[in-house]
Coordinates of C-alpha atoms in Angstrom, one line a residue:
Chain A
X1 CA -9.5 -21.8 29.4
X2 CA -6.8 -19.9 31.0
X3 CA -6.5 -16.4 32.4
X4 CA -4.2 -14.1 30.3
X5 CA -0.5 -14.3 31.5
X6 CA 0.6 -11.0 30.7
X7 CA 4.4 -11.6 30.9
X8 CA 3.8 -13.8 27.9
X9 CA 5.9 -12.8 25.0
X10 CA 3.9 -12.1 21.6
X11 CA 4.0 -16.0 20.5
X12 CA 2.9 -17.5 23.4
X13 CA -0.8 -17.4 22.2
X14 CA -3.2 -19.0 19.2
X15 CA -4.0 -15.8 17.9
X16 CA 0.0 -14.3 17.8
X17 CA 1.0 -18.1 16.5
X18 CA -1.9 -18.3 13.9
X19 CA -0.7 -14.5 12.6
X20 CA 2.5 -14.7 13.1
X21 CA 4.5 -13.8 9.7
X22 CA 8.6 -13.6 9.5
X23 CA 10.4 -11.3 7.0
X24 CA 12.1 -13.1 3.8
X25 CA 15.7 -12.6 4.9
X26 CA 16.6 -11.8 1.3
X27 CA 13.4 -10.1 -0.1
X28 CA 12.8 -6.8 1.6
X29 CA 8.9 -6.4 2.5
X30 CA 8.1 -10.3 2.0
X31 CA 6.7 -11.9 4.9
X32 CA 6.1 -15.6 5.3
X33 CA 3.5 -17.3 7.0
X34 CA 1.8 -20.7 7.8
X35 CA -1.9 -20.6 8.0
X36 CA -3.4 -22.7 10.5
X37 CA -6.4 -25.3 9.9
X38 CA -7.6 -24.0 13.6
X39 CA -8.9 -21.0 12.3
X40 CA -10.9 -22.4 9.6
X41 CA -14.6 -21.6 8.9
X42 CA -16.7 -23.5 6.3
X43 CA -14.2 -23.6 3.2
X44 CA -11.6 -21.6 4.3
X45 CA -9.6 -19.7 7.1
X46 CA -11.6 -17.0 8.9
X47 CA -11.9 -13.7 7.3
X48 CA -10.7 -11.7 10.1
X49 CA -7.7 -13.8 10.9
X50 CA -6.6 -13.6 7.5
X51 CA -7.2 -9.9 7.9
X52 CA -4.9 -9.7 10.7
X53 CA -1.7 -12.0 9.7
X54 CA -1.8 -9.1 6.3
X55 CA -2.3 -6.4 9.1
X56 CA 0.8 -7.7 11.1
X57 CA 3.1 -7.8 7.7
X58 CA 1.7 -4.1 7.1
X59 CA 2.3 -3.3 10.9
X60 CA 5.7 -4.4 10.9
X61 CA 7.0 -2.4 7.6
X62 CA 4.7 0.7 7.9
X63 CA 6.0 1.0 12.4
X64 CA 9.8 1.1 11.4
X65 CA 9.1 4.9 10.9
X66 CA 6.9 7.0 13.3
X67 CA 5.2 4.2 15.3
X68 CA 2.7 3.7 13.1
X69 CA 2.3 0.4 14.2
X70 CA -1.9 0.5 14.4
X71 CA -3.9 -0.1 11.5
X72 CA -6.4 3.1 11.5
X73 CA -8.7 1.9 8.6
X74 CA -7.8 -1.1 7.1
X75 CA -9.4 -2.9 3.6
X76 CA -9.5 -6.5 3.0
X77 CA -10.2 -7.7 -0.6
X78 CA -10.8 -11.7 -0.6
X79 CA -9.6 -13.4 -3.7
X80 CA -10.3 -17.0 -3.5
X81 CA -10.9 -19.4 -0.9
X82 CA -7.2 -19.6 1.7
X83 CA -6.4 -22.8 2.9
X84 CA -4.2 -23.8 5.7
X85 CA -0.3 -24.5 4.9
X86 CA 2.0 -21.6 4.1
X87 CA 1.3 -18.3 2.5
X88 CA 3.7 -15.5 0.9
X89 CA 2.6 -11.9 2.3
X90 CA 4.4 -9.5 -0.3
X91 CA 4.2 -5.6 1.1
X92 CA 4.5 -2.1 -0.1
X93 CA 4.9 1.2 1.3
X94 CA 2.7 3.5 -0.5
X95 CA 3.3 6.6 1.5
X96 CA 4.8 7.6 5.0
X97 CA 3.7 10.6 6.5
X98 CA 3.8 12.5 10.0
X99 CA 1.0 11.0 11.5
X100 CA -0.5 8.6 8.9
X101 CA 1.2 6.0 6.7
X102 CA -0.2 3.6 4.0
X103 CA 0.9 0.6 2.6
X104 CA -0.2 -2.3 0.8
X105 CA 0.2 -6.3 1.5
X106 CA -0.7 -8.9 -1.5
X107 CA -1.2 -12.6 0.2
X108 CA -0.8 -15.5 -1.8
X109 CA -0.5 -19.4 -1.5
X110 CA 0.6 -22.1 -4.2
X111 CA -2.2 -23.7 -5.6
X112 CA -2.6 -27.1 -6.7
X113 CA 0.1 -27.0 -9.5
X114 CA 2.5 -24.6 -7.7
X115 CA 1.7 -21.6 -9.6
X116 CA 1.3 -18.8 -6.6
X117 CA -2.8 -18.2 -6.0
X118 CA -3.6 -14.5 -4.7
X119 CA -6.0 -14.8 -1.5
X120 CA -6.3 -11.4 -0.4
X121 CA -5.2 -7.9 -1.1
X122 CA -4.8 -5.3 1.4
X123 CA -4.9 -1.6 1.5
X124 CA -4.5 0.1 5.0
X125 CA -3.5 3.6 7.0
X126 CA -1.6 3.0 10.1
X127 CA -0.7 5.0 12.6
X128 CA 0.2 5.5 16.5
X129 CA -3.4 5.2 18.8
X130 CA -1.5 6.0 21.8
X131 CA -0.9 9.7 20.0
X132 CA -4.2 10.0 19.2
X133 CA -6.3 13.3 20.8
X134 CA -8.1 12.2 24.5
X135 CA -11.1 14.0 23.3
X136 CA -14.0 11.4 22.9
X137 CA -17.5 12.8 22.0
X138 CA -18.9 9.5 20.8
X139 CA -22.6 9.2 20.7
X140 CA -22.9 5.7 20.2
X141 CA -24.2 3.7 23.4
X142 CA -23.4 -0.1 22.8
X143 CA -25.8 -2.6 22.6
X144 CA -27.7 -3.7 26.3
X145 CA -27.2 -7.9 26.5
X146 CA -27.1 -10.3 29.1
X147 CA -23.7 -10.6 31.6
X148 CA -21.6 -13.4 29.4
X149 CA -22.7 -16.0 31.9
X150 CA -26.4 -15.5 30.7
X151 CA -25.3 -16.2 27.2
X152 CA -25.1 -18.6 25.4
X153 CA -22.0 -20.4 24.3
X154 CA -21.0 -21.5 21.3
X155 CA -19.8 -24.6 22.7
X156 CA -23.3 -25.8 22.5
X157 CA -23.8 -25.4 19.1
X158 CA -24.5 -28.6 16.9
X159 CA -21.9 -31.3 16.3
X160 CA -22.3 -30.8 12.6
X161 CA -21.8 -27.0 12.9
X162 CA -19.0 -26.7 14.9
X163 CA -17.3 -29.6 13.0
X164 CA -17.3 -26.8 10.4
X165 CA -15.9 -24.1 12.5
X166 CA -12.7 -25.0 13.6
X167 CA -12.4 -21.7 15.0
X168 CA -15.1 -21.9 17.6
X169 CA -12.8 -23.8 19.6
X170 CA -10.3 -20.9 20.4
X171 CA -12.9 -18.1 20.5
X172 CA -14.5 -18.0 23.7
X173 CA -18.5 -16.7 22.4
X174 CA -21.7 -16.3 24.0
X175 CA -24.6 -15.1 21.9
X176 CA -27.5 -12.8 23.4
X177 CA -29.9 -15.5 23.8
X178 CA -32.5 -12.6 21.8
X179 CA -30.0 -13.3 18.9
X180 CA -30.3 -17.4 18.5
X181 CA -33.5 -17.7 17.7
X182 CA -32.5 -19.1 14.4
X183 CA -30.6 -22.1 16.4
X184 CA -33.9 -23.0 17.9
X185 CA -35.3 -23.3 14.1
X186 CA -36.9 -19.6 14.8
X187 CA -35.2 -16.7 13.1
X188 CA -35.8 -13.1 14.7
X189 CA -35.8 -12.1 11.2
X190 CA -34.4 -9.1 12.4
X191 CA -31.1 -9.5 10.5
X192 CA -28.5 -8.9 14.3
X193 CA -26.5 -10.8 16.3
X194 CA -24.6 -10.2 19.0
X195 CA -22.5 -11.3 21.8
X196 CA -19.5 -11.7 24.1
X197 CA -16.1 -12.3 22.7
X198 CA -13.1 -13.3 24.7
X199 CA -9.8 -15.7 23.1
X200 CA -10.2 -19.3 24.8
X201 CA -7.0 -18.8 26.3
X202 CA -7.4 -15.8 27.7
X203 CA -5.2 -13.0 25.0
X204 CA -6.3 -9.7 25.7
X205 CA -7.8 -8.2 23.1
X206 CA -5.2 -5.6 21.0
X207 CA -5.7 -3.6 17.5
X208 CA -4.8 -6.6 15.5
X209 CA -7.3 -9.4 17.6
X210 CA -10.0 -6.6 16.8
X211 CA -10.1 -7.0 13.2
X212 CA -10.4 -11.0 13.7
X213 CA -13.4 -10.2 16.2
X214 CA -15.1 -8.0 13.2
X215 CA -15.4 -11.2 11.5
X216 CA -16.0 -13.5 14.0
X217 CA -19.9 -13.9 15.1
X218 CA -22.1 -16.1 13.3
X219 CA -23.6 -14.8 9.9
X220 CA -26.0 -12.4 10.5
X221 CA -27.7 -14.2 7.2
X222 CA -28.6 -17.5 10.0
X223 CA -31.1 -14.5 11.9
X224 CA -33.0 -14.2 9.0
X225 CA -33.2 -17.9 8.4
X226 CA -30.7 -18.2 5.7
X227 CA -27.9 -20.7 6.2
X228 CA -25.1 -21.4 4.6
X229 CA -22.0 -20.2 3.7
X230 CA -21.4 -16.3 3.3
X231 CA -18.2 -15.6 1.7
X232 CA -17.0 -12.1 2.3
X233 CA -16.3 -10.1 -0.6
X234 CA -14.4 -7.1 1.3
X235 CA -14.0 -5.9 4.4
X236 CA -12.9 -2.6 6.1
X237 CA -12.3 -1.6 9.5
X238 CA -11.7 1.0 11.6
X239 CA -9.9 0.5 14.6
X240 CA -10.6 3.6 16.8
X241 CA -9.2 3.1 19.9
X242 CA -6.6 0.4 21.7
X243 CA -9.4 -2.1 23.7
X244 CA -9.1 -2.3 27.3
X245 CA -8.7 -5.9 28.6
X246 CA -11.2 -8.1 29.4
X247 CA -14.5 -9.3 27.3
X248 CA -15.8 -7.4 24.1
X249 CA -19.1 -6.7 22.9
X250 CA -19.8 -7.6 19.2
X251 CA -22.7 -6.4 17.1
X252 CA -23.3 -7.6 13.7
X253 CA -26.3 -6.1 11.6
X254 CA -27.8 -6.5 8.1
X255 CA -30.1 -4.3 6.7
X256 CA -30.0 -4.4 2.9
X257 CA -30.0 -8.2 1.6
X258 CA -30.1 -7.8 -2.1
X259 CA -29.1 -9.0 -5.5
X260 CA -27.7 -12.3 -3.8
X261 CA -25.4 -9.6 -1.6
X262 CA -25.4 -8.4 1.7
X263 CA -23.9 -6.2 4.1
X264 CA -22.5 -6.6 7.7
X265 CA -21.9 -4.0 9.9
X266 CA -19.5 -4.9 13.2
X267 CA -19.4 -2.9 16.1
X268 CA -17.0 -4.0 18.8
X269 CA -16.8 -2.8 22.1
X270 CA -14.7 -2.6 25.0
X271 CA -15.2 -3.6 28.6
X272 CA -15.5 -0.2 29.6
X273 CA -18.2 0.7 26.6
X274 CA -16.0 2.5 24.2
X275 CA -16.7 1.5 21.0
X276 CA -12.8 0.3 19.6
X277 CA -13.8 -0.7 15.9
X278 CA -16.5 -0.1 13.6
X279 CA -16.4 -2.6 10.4
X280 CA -18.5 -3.0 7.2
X281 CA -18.7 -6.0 4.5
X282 CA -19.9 -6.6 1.7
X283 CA -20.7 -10.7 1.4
X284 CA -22.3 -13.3 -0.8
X285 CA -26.0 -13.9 0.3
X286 CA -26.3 -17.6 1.1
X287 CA -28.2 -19.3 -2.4
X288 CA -31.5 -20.1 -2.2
Chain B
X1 CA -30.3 23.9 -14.6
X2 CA -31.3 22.2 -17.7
X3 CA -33.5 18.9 -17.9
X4 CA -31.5 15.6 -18.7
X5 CA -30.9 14.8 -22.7
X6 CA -30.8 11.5 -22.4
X7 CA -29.7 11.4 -26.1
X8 CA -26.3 13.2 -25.3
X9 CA -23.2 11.1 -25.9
X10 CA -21.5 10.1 -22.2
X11 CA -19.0 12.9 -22.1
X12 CA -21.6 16.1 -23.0
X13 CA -22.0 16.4 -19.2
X14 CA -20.2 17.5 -16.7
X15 CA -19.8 15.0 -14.4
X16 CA -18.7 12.9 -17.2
X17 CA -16.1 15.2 -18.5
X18 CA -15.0 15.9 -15.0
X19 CA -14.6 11.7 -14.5
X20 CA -13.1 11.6 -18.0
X21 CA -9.9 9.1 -18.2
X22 CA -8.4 7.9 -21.7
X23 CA -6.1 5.3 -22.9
X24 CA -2.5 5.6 -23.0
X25 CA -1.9 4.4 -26.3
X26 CA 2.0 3.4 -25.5
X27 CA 1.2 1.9 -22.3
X28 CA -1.2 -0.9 -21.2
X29 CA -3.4 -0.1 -18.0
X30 CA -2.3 3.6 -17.9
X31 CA -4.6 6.1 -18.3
X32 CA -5.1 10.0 -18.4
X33 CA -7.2 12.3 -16.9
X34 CA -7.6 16.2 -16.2
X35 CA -8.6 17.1 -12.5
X36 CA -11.1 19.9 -13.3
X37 CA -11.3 22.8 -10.7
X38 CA -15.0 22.6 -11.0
X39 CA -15.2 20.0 -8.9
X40 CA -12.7 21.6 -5.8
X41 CA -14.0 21.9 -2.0
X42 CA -11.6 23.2 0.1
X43 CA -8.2 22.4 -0.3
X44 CA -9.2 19.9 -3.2
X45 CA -10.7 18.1 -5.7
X46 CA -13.9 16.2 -4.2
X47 CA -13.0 12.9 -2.8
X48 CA -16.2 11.2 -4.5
X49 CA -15.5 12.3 -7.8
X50 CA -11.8 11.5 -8.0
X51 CA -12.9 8.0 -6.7
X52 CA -15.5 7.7 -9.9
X53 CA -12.8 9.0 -12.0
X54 CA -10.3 5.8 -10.7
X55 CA -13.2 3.7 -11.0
X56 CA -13.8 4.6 -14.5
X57 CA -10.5 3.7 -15.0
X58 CA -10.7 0.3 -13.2
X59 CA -14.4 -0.2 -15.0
X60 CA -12.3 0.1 -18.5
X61 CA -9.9 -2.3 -17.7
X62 CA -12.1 -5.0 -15.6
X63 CA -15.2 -4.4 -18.5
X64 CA -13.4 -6.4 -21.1
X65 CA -14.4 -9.5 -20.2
X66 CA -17.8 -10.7 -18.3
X67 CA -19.1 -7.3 -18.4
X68 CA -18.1 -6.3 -15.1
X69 CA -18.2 -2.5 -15.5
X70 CA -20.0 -1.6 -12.1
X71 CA -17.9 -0.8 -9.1
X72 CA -19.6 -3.6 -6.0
X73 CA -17.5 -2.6 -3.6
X74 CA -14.5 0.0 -3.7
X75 CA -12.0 1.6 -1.1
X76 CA -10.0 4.4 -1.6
X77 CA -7.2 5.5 0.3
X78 CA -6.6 9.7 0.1
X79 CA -2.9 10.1 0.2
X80 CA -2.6 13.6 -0.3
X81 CA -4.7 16.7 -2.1
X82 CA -5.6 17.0 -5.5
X83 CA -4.9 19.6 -7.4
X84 CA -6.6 20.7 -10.7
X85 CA -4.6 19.5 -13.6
X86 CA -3.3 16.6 -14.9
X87 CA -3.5 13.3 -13.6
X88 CA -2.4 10.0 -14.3
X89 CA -4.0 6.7 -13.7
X90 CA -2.3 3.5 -13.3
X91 CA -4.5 0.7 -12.8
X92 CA -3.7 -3.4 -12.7
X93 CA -5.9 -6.4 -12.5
X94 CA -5.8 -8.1 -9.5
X95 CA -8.4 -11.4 -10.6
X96 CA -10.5 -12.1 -13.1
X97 CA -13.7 -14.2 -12.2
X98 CA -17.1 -15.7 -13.0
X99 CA -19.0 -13.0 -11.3
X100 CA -16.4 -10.8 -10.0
X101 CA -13.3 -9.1 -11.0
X102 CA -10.9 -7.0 -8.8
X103 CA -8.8 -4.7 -9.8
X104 CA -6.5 -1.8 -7.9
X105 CA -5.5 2.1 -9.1
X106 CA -3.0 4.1 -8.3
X107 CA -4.1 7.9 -9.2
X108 CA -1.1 10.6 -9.2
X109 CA 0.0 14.1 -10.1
X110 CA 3.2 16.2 -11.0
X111 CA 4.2 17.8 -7.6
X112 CA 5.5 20.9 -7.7
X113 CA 9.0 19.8 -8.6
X114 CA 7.7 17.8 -11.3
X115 CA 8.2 14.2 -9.4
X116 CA 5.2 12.3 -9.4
X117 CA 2.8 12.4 -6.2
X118 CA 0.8 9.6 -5.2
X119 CA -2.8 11.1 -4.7
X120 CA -5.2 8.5 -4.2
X121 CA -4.4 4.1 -4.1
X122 CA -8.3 2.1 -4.7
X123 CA -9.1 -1.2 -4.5
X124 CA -12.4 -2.5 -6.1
X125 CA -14.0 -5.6 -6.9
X126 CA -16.4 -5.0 -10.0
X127 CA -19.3 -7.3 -11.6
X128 CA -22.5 -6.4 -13.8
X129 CA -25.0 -5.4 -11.6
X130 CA -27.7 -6.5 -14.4
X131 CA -26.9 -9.6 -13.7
X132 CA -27.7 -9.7 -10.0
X133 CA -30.5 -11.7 -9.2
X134 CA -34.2 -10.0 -8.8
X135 CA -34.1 -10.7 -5.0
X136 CA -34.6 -7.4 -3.0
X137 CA -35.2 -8.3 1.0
X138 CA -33.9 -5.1 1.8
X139 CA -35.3 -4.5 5.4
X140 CA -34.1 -0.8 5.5
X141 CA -36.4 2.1 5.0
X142 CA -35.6 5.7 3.5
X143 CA -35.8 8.6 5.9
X144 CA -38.4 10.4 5.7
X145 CA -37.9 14.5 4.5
X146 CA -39.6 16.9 2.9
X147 CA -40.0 17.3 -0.9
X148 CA -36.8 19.2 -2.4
X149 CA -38.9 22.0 -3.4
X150 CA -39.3 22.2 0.5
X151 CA -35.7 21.6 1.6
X152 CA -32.8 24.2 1.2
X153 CA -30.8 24.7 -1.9
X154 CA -27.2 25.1 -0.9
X155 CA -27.3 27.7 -3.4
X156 CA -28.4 29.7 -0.5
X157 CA -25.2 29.3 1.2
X158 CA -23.0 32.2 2.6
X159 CA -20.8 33.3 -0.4
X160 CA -18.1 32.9 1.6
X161 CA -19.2 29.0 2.0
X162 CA -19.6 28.8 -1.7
X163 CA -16.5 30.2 -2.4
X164 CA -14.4 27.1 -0.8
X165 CA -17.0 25.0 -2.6
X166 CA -16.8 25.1 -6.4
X167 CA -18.9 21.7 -6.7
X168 CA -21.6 23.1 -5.3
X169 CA -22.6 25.2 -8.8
X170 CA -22.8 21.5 -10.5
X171 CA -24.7 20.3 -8.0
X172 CA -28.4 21.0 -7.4
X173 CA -28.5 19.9 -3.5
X174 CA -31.2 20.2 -1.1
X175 CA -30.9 19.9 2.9
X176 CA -33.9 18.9 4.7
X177 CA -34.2 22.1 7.0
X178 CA -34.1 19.6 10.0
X179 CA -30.5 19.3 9.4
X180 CA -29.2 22.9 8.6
X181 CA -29.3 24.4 12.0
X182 CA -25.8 24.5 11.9
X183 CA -26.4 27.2 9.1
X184 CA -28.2 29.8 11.7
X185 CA -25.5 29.1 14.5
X186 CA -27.7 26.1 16.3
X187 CA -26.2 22.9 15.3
X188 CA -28.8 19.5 16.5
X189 CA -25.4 18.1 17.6
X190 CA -27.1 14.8 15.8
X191 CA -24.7 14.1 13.4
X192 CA -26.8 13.9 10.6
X193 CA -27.0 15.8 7.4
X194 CA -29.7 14.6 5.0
X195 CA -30.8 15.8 1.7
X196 CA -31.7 15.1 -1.6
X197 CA -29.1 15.0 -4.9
X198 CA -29.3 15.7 -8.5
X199 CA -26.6 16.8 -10.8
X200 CA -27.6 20.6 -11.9
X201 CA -27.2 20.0 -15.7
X202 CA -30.2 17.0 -15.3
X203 CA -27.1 14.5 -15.5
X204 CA -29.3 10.9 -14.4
X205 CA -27.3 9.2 -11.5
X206 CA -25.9 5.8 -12.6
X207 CA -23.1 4.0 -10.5
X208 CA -20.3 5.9 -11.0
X209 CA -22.2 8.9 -10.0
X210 CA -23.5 7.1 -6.7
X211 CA -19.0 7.1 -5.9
X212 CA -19.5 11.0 -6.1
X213 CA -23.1 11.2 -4.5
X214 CA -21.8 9.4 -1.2
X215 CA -19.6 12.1 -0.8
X216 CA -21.2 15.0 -1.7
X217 CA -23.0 16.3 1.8
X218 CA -21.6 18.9 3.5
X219 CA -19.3 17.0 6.6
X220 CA -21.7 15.9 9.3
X221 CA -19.2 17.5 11.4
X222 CA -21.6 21.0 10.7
X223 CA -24.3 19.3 12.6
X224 CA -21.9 19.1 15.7
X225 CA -21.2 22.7 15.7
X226 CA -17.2 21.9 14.3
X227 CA -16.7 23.8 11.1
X228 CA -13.1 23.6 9.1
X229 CA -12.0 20.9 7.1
X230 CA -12.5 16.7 7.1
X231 CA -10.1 15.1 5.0
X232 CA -11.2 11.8 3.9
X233 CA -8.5 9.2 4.9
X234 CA -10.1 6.6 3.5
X235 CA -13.9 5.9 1.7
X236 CA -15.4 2.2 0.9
X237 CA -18.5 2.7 -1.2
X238 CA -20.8 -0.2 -2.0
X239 CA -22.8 -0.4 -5.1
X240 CA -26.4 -2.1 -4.9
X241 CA -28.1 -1.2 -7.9
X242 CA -27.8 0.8 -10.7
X243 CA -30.2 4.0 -9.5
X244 CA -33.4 4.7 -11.0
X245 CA -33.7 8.4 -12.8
X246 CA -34.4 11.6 -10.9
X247 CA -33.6 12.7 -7.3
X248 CA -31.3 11.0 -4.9
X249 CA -32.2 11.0 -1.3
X250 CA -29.0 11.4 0.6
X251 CA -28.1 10.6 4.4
X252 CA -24.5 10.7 6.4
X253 CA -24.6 10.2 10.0
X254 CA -21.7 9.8 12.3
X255 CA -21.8 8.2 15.9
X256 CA -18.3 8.2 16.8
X257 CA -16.3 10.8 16.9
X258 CA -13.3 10.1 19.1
X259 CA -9.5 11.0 18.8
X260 CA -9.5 13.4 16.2
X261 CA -11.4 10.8 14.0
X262 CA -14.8 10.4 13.1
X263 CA -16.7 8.2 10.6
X264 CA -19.2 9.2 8.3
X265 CA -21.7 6.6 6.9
X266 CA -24.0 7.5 4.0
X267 CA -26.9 6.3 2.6
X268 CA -27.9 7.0 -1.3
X269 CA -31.6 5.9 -1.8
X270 CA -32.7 6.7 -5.4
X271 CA -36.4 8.1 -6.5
X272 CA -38.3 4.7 -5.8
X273 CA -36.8 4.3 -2.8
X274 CA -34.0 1.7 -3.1
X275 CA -31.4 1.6 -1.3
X276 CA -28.6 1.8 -3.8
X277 CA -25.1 2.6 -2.5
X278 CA -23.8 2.6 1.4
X279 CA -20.8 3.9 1.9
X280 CA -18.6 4.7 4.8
X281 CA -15.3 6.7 5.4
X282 CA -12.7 7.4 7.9
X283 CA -12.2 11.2 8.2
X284 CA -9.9 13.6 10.2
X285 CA -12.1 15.8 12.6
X286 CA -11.6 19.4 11.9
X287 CA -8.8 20.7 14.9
X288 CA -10.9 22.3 17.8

């Protein structure tokens, strides 16, 4: 692990590589990306990195006018299963306004016989954080957990499980050692895990890394001794606020496991305790 | 207030003529629809009923095959106010699945110079809710109020309240009196409204009602002593399970208000106590 050189420029880091997306010289609002086999998670590539390469194609085309460069609330609707290799973001400007716009991004990758395969569809309203009223009157106090260095990494997880989490290697987590129960063959039951997130090579956190960290903590399913994979169905989140540097604290809960679905709530806070995102999905119970 | 015909055909009520969209004969996925005044608070048409009327729309289109008429998740995005009058409603089908289909709307109106305005852009992945398995391990509990013949009846409202709020007269709402403070000038500065919900011509709730129900509370905002308006920017609802008959019990809460933003996160529990939507939106906080 390194410490964040802050005179790096944007590509310099996993997370800026494994989102990066270049316009289609000749098709205005198509974006082209490669998705990288370092992010992947059980089938496919994380949720919340997916999430962001769609929110950087949005970014880009919604900040020409206004600065809205920051996705505000941003929707995720997963498709099929994406695979690493290279993917086709197609965007649209549904409206520009003075202080919100909203667009659209379709992202889709050839499938076995060529034909284009839609992963994900995004809808999202972007605008500038920076312009945003100073006025803070949240009530939400995050989460008390142990320091990072009295949690426990995810580098110690089983051979077999990180095997099929790529992605654990570039995210630098520590669970609340209340939370990992489950790892010790002794689920809370409580349906909540939470921890410390940092990028393994030290990227400070930004609006865009916020929506991979709403998707990137165990499933909450594995505290109530279900395991397996839980494919996320949709996912929205708000970014409310630009996170300071430094480690944030995620907090994923369950309540209503139902039907063979679930939801999972994300709260992620910033080193100073200011609660930067708030994120909901709906995902596929693990079977029985 | 009449009691529910269950006999009567789907559009002899009025939250079914209200959601009403037909066919365009001439053009595939387009339908029609009259915004009805009825259903205006504040500056517009409700947010939760002009979702249910796009997700009628969406439930046509993604119903044809595999029975996926119920709405599991759905997010839309408020681009501007509606207006009474007509509307038009152009939907496309993202994926058809198994278990799931998605599908997106685009709902707009004649602007004043006759152009088309963009109102409202959803995204929603449906399935048949029938079909979900019989496993319920929901760990959540309803809150607990008083009966609604003990809870307030907005119809006591100021009339200069009930004037901004047409939907109120198809609506037979009750506030637990825990919550209404804000009505005799002492606000909890909680953040929570609860109450309980039924449609004042006996109208049973079914899924597409549950789009209008998680919108239907006054703005938590009240409970913090900030009157005025709270457009929704955005509103993801999840559907659990179709709602038994009789009252809903209704909850929005918000924890964050920071920026000029705040969320609101409802809960719509039905008369044995399910939990059977949870929704959460991204609203403007009214100006100070």
């Amino acid at each position: 692990m390194t410490v964040a050189d802050t005179t790096a420029r944007p590509l310099d880091t996993e997370f800026d590589r494994g989102t990066a997306v270049t316009e289609d010289p000749a098709e205005p609002g198509v974006h082209h990306a490669e998705l990288d086999g370092g992010w992947r998670i059980g089938g496919g590539i994380n949720g919340g990195l997916l999430l962001a390469t769609a929110a950087r194609a949005l970014s880009r085309e919604l900040g020409t006018a206004a600065g809205h460069t920051d996705p505000y609330a941003i929707s995720g609707y997963y498709l099929s299963a994406s695979r690493p290799g290279p993917a086709t973001l197609r965007t649209e400007v549904v409206r520009r306004g003075r202080t919100l716009s909203t667009g659209q991004v379709s992202l889709s990758q050839p499938g076995p016989d060529g034909i284009e395969v839609e992963r994900l569809r995004v809808l999202g309203s972007y605008g500038d954080l920076d312009a945003q009223h100073a006025d803070v009157r949240t009530s939400a106090t995050p989460p008390e957990l142990p320091p990072p260095d009295r949690c426990i990494s995810t580098d110690q997880a089983p051979p077999e499980f990180l095997a099929q989490a790529d992605l654990l290697h570039r995210l630098d987590l520590r669970l609340d050692p209340a939370c990992v129960g489950w790892a010790l063959g002794a689920p809370s039951g409580n349906g909540v895990i939470r921890g410390w997130l940092r990028l393994a090579d030290g990227r400070e956190p930004d609006p865009l890394m916020l929506l991979l960290a709403a998707d990137a903590l165990p499933p909450v399913t594995f505290d109530l001794g279900l395991f397996g994979w839980t494919p996320t169905l949709e996912l929205t989140v708000h970014v409310r606020a630009k996170p300071a540097p430094g480690w944030l604290l995620l907090s994923h809960a369950t309540r209503n496991l139902a039907g063979g679905y679930l939801e999972e709530d994300a709260e992620v806070w910033d080193s100073t305790g200011r609660l930067v995102a708030q994120s909901r999905q709906l995902a596929a119970a693990p079977r029985p």
